JSON list of C-alpha atoms in Angstrom, two decimals:
[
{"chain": "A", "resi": 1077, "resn": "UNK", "atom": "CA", "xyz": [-5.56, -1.38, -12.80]},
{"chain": "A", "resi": 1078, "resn": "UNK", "atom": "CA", "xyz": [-3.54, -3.81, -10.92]},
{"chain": "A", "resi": 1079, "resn": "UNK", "atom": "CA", "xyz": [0.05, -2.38, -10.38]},
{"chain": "A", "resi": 1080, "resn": "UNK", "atom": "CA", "xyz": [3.38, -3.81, -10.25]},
{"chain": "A", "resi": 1081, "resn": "UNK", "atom": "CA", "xyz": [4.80, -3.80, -6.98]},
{"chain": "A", "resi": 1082, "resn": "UNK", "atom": "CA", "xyz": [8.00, -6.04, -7.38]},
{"chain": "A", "resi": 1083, "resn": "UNK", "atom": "CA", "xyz": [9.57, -8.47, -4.89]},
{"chain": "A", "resi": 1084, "resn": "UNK", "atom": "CA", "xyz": [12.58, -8.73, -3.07]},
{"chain": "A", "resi": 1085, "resn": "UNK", "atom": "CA", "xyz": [15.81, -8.97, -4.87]},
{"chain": "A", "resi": 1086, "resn": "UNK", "atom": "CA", "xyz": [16.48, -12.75, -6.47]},
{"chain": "A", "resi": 1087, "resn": "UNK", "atom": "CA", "xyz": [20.07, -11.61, -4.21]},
{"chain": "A", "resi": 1088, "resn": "UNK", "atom": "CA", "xyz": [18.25, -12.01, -1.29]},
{"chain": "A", "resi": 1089, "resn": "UNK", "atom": "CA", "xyz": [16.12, -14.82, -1.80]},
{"chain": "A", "resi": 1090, "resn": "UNK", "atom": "CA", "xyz": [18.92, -16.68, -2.72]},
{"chain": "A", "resi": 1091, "resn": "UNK", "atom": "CA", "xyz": [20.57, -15.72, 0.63]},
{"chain": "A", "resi": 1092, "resn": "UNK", "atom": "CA", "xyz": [17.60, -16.43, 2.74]},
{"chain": "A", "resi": 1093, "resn": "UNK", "atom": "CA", "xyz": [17.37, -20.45, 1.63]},
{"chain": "A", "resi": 1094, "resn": "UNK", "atom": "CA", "xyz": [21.27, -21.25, 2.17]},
{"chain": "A", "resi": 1095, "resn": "UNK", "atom": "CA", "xyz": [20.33, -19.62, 5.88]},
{"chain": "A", "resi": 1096, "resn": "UNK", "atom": "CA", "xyz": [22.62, -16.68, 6.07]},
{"chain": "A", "resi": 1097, "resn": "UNK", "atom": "CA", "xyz": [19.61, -14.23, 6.52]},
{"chain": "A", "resi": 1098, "resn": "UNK", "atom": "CA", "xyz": [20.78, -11.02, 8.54]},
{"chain": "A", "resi": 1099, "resn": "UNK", "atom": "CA", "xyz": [19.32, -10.69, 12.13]},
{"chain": "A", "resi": 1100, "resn": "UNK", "atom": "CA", "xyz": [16.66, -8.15, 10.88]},
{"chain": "A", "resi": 1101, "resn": "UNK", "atom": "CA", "xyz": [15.20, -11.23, 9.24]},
{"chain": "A", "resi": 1102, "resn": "UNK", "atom": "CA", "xyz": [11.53, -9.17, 8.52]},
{"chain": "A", "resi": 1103, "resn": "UNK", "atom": "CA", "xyz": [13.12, -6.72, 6.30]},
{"chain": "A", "resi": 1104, "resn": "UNK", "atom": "CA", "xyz": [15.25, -9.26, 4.50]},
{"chain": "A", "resi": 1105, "resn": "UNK", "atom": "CA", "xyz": [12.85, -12.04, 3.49]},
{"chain": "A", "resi": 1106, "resn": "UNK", "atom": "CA", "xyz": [10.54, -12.70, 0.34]},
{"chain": "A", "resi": 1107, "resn": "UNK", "atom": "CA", "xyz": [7.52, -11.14, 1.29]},
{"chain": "A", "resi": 1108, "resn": "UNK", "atom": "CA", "xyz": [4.52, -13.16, -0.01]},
{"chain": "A", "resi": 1109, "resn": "UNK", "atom": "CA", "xyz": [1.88, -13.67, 2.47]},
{"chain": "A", "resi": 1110, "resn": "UNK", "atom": "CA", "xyz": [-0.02, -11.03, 4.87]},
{"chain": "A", "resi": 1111, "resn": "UNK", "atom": "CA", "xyz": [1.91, -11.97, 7.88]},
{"chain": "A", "resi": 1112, "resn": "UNK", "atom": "CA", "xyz": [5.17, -11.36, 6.12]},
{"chain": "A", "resi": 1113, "resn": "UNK", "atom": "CA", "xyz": [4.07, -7.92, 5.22]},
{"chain": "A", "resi": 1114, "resn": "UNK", "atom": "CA", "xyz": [2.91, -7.61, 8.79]},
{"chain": "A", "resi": 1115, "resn": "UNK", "atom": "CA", "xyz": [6.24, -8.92, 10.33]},
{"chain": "A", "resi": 1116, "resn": "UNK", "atom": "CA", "xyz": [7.68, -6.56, 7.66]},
{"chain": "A", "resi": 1117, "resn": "UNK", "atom": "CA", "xyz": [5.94, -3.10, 9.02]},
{"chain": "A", "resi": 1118, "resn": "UNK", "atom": "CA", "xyz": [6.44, -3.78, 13.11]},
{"chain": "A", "resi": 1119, "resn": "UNK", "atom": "CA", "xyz": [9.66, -3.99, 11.95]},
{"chain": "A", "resi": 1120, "resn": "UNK", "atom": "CA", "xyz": [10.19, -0.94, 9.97]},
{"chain": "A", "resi": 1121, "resn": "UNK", "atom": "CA", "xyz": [7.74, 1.15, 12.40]},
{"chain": "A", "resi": 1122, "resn": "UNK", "atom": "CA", "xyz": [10.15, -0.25, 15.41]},
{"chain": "A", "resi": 1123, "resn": "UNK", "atom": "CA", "xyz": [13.56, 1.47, 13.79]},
{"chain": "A", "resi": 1124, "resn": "UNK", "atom": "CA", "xyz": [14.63, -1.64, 12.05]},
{"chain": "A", "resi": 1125, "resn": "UNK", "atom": "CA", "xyz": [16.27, -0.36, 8.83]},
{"chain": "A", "resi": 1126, "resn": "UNK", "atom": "CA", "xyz": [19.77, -0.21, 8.83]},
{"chain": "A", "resi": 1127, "resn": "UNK", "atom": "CA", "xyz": [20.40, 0.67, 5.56]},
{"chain": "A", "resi": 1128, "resn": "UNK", "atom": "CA", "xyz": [18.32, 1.79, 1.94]},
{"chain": "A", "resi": 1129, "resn": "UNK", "atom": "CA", "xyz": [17.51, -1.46, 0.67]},
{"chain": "A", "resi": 1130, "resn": "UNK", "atom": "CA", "xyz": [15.84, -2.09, 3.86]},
{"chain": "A", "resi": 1131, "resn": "UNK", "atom": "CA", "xyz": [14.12, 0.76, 4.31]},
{"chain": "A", "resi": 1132, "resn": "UNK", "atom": "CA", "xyz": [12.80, 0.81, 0.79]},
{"chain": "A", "resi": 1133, "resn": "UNK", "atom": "CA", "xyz": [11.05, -3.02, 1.94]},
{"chain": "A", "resi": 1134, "resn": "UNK", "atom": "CA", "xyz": [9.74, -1.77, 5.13]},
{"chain": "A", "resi": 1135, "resn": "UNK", "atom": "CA", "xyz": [8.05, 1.52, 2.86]},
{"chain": "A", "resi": 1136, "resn": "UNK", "atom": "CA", "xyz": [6.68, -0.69, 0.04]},
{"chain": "A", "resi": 1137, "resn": "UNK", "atom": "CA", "xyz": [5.83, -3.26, 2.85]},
{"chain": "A", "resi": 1138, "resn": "UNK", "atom": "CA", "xyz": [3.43, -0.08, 4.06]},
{"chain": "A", "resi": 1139, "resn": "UNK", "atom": "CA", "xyz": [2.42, 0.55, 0.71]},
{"chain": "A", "resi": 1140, "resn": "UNK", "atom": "CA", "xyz": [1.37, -2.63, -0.14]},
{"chain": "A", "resi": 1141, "resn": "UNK", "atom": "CA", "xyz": [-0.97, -2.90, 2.94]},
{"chain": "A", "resi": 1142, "resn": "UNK", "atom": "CA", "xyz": [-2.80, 0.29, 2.75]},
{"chain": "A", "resi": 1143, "resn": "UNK", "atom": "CA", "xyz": [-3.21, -0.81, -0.97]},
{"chain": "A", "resi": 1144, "resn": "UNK", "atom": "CA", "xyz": [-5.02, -3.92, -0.44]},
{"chain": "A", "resi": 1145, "resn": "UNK", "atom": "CA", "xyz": [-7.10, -2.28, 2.11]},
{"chain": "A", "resi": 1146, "resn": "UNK", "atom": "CA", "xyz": [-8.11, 0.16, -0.52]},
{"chain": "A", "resi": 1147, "resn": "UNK", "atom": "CA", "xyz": [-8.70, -2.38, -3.33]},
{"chain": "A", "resi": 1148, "resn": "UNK", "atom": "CA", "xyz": [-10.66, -4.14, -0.50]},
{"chain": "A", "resi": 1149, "resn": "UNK", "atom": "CA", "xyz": [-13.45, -1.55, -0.96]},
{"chain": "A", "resi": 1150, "resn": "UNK", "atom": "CA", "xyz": [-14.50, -2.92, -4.29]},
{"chain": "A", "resi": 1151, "resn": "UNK", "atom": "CA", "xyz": [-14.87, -6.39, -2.43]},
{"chain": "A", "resi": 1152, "resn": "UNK", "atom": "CA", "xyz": [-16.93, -4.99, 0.41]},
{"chain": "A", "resi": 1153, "resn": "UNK", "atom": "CA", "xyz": [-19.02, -3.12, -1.91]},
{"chain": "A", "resi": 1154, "resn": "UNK", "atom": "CA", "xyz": [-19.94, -6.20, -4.13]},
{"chain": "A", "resi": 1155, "resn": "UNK", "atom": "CA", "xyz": [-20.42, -7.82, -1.06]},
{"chain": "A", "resi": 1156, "resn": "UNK", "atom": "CA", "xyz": [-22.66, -5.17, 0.21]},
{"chain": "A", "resi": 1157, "resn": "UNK", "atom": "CA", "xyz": [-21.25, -4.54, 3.71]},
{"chain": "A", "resi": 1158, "resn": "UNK", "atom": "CA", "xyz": [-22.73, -2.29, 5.92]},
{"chain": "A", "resi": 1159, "resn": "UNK", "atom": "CA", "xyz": [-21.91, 0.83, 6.61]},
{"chain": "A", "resi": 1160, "resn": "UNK", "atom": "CA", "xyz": [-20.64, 0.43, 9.76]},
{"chain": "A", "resi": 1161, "resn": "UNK", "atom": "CA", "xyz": [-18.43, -2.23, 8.38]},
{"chain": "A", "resi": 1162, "resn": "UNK", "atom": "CA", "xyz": [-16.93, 0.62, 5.60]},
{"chain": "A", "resi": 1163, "resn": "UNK", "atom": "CA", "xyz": [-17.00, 2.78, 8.27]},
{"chain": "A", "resi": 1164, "resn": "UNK", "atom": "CA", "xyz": [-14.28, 0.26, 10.28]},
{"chain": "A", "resi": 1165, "resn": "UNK", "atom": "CA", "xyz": [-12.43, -0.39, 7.48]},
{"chain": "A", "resi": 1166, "resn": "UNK", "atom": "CA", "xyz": [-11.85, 3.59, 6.39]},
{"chain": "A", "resi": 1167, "resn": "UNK", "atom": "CA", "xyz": [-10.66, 4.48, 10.25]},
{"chain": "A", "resi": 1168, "resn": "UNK", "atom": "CA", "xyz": [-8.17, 0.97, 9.92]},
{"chain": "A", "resi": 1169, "resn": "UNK", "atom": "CA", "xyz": [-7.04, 2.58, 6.68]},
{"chain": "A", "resi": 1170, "resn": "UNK", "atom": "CA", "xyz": [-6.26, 6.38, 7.90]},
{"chain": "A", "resi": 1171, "resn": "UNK", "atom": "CA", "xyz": [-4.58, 5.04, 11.37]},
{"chain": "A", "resi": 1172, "resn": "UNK", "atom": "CA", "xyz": [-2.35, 2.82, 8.86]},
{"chain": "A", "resi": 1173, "resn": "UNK", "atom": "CA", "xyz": [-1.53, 5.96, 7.08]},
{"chain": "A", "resi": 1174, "resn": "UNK", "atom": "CA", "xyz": [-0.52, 8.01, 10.13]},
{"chain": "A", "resi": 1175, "resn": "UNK", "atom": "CA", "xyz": [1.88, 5.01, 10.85]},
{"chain": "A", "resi": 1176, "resn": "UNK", "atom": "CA", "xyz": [3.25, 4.98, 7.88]},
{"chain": "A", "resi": 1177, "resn": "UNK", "atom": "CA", "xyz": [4.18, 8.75, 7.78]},
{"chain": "A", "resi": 1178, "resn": "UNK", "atom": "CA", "xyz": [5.46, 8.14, 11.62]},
{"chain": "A", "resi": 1179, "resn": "UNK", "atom": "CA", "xyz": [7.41, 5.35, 10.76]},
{"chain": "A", "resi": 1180, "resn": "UNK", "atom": "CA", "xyz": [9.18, 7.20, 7.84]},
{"chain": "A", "resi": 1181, "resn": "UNK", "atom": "CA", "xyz": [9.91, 10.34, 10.01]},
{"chain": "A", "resi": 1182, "resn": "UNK", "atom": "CA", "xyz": [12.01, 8.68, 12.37]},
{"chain": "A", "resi": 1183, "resn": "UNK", "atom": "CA", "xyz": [14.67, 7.52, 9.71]},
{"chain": "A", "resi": 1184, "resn": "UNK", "atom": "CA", "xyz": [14.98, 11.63, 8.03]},
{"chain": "A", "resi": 1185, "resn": "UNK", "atom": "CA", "xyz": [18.15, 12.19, 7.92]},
{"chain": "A", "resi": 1186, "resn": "UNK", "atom": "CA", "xyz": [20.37, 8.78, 7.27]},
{"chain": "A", "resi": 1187, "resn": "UNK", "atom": "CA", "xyz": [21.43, 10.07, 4.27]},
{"chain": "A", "resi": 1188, "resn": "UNK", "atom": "CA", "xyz": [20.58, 6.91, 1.93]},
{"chain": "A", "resi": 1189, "resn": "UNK", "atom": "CA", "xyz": [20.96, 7.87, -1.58]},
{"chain": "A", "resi": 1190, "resn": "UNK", "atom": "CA", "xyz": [17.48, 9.37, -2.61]},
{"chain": "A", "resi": 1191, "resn": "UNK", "atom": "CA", "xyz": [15.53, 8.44, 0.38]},
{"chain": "A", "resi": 1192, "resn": "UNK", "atom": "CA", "xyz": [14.35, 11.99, 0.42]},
{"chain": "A", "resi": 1193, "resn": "UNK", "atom": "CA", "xyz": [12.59, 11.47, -2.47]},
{"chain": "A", "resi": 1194, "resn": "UNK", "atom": "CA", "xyz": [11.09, 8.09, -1.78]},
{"chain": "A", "resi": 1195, "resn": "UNK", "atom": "CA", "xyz": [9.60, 9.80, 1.57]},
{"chain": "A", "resi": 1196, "resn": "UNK", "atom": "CA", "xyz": [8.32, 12.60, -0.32]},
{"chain": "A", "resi": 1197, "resn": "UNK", "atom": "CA", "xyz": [6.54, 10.61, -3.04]},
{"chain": "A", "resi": 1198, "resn": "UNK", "atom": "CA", "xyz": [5.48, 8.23, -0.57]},
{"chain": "A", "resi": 1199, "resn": "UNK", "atom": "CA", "xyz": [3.48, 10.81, 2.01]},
{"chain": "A", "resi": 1200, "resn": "UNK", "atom": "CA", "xyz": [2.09, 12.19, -1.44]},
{"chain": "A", "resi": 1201, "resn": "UNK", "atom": "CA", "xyz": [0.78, 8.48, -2.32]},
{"chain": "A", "resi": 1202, "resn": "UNK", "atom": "CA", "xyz": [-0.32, 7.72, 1.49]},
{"chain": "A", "resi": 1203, "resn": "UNK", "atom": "CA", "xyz": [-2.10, 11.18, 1.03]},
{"chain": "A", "resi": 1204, "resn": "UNK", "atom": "CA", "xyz": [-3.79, 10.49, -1.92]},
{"chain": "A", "resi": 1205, "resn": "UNK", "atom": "CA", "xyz": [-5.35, 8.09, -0.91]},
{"chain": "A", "resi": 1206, "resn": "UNK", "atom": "CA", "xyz": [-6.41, 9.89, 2.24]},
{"chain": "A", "resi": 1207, "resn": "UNK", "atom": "CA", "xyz": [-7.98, 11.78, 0.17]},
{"chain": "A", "resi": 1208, "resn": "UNK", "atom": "CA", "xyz": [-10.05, 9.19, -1.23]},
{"chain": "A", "resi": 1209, "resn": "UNK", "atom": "CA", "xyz": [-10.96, 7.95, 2.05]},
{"chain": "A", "resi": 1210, "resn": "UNK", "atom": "CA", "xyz": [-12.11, 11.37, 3.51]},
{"chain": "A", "resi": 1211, "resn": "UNK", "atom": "CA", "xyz": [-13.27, 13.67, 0.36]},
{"chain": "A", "resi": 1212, "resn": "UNK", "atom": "CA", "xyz": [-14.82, 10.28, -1.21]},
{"chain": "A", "resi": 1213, "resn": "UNK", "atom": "CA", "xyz": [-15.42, 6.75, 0.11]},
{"chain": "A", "resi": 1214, "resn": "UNK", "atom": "CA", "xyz": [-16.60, 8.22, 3.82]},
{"chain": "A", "resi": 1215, "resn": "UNK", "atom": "CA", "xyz": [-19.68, 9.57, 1.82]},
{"chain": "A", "resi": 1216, "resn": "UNK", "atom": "CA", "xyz": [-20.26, 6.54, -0.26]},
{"chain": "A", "resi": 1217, "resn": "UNK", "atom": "CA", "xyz": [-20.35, 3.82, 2.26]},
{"chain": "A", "resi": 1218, "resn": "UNK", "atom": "CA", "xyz": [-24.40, 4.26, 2.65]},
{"chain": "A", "resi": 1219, "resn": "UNK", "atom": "CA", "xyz": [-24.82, 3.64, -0.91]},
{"chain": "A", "resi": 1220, "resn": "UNK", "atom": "CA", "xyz": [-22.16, 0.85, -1.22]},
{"chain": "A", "resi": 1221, "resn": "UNK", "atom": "CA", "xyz": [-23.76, -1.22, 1.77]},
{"chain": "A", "resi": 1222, "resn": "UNK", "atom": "CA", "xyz": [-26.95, -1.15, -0.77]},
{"chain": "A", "resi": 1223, "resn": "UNK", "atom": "CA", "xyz": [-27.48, -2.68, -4.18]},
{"chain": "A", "resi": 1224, "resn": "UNK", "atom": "CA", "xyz": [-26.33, -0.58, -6.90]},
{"chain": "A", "resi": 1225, "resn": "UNK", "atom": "CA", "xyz": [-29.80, -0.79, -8.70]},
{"chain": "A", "resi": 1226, "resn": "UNK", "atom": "CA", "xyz": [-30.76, 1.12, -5.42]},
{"chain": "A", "resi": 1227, "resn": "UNK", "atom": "CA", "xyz": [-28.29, 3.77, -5.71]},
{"chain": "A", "resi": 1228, "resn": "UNK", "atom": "CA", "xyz": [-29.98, 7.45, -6.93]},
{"chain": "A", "resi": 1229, "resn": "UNK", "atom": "CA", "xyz": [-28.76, 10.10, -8.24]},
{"chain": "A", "resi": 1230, "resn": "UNK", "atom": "CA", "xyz": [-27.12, 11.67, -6.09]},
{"chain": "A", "resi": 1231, "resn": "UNK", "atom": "CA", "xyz": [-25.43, 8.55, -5.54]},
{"chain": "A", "resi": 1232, "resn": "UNK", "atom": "CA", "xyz": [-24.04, 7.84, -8.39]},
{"chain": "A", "resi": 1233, "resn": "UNK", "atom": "CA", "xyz": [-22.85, 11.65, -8.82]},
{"chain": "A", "resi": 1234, "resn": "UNK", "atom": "CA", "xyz": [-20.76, 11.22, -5.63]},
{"chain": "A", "resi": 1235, "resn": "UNK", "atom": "CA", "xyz": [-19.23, 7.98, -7.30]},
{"chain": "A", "resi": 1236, "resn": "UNK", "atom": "CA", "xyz": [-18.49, 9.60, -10.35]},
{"chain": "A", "resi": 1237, "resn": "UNK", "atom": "CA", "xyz": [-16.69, 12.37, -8.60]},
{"chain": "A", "resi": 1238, "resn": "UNK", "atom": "CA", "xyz": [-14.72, 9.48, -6.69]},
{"chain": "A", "resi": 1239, "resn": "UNK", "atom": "CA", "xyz": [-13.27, 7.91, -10.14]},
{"chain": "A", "resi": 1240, "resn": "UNK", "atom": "CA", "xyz": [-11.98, 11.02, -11.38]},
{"chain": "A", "resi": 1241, "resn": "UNK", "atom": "CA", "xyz": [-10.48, 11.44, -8.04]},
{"chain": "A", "resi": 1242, "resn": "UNK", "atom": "CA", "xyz": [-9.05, 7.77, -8.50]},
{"chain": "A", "resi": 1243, "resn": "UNK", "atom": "CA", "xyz": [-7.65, 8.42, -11.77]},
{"chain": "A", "resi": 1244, "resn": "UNK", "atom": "CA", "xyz": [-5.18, 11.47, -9.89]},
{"chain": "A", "resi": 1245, "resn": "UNK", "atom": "CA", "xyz": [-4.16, 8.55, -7.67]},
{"chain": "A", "resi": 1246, "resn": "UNK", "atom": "CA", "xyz": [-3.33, 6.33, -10.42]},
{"chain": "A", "resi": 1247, "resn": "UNK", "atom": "CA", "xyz": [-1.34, 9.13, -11.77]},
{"chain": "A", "resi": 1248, "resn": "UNK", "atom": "CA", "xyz": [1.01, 8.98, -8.20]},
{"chain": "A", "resi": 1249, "resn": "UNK", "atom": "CA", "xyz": [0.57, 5.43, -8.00]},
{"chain": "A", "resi": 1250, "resn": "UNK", "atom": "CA", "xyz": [2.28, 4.95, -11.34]},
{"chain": "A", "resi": 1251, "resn": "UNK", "atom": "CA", "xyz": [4.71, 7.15, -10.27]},
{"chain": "A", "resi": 1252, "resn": "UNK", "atom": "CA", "xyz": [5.02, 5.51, -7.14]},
{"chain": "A", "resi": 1253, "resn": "UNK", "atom": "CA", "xyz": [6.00, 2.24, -8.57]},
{"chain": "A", "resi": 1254, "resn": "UNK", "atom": "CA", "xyz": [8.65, 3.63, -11.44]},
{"chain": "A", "resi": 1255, "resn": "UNK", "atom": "CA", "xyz": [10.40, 4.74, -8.97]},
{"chain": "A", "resi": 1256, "resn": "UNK", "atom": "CA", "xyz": [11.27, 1.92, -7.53]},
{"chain": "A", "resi": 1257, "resn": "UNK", "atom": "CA", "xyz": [13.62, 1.06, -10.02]},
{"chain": "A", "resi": 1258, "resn": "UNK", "atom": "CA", "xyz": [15.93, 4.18, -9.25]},
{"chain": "A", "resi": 1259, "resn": "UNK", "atom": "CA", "xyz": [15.50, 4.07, -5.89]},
{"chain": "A", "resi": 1260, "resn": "UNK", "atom": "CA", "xyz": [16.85, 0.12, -6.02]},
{"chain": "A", "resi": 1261, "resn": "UNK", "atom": "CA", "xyz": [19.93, 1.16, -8.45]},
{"chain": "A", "resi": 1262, "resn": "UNK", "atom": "CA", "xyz": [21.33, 4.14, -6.34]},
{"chain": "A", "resi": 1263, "resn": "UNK", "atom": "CA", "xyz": [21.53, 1.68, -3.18]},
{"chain": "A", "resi": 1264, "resn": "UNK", "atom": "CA", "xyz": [22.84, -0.89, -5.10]},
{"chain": "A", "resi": 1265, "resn": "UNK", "atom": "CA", "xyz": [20.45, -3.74, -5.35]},
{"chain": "A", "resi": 1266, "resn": "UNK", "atom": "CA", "xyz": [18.27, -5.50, -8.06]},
{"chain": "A", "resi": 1267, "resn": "UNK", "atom": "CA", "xyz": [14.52, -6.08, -8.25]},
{"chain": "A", "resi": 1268, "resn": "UNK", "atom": "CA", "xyz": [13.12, -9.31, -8.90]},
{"chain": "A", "resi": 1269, "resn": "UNK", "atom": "CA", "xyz": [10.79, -9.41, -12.37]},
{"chain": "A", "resi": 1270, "resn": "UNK", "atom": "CA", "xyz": [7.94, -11.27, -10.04]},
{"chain": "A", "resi": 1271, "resn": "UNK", "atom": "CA", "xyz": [5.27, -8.67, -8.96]},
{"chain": "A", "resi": 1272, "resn": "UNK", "atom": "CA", "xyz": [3.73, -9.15, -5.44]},
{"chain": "A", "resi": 1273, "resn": "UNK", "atom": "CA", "xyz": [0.28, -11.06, -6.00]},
{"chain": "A", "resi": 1274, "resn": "UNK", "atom": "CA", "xyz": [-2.08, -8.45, -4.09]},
{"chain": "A", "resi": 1275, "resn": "UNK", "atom": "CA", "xyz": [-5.21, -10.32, -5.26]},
{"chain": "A", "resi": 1276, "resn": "UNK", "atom": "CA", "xyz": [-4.21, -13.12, -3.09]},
{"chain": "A", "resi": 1277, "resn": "UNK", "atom": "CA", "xyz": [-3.28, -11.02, -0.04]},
{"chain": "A", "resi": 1278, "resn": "UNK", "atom": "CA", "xyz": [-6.85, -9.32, -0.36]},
{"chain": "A", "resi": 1279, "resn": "UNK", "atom": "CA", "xyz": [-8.28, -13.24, -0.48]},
{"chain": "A", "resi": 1280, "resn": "UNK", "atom": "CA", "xyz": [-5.94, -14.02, 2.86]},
{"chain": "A", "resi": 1281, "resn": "UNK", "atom": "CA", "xyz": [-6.88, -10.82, 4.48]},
{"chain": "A", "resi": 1282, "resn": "UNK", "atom": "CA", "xyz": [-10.98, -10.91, 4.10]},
{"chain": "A", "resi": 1283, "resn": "UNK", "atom": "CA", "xyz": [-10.82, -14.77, 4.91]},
{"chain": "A", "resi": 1284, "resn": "UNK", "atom": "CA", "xyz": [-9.52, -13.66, 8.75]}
]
């Protein structure tokens, strides 16, 4: 199920090692690490797209970290975590959500060529998996902090109910990410072929 977020544009890689990066350097580097994405939101959440390619980085630089905080369930339920722990890690998820939606809202109306859509499709995503967090994964962090030949039933009903909820996601996630391609060719720049590794930003962000 991994998905195929795509990097910045080869233009702007290229620009960024001869050292003519713009002053909003966060929204106009190759983002590869978690503090990159990190750099990349507080920018985007603070006004700093100026125009459509850079607002499309500082959304999919949102994206990308509520993502890996919801493939990070999987992790924490192999690892067992307590439920307290899932418990943390679903609130960190929804506040990250309501940022996202915040940070959008305050660039409506710049008029970048289908930004309107890109908002819209992203609140659905961010709300999607919302959904997952409170109709789903709130109620199955008790059974995920326990071995799954523990789980009963009723457990694994609730879980069963969760994947077919996942599979709607996956439907807007794919979505999501097709998107990107005419969202990057009505502002006028290219995406890279390389796809953002989010296995190793999970492995960075549950090392910390």
């Amino acid at each position: 199920m991994k998905k195929s977020f795509l990097m910045l544009p080869l233009g702007l890689a290229f620009l960024a090692s001869c050292g003519n990066q713009p002053d909003n350097e966060a929204l106009n580097q190759i983002m590869e690490d978690n503090t990159d994405f990190v750099e990349a939101t507080v920018s985007f959440e603070e006004g700093g797209a100026t125009n459509g390619e850079e607002y499309f980085f500082g959304v999919q630089a949102e994206v990308v970290e509520i993502d890996v905080k919801l493939r990070e369930v999987e992790n924490l339920d192999e690892m067992d975590a307590t439920a307290e722990e899932f418990g943390i890690h679903y609130d960190t998820m929804l506040v990250m959500i309501e940022d996202c939606k915040t940070a959008m809202k305050q660039y409506e109306g710049k008029g970048w060529p289908k930004q309107d859509q890109l908002q819209a499709l992203t609140i659905e995503w961010v709300d999607a998996v919302k959904g997952l967090v409170n109709d789903h994964l709130k109620a199955l962090a008790a059974p995920m902090s326990i071995p799954d030949d523990q789980w009963k039933d009723k457990d694994l009903e609730l879980y069963d109910e969760y994947l077919v909820a996942y599979e709607a996601y996956l439907e807007i996630d794919s979505r999501w990410v097709d998107f990107q391609y005419e969202f990057a060719d009505a502002n006028g720049f290219e995406l890279s072929d390389e796809t953002i590794d989010t296995d190793a930003l999970i492995e960075e962000d549950m090392a910390q």
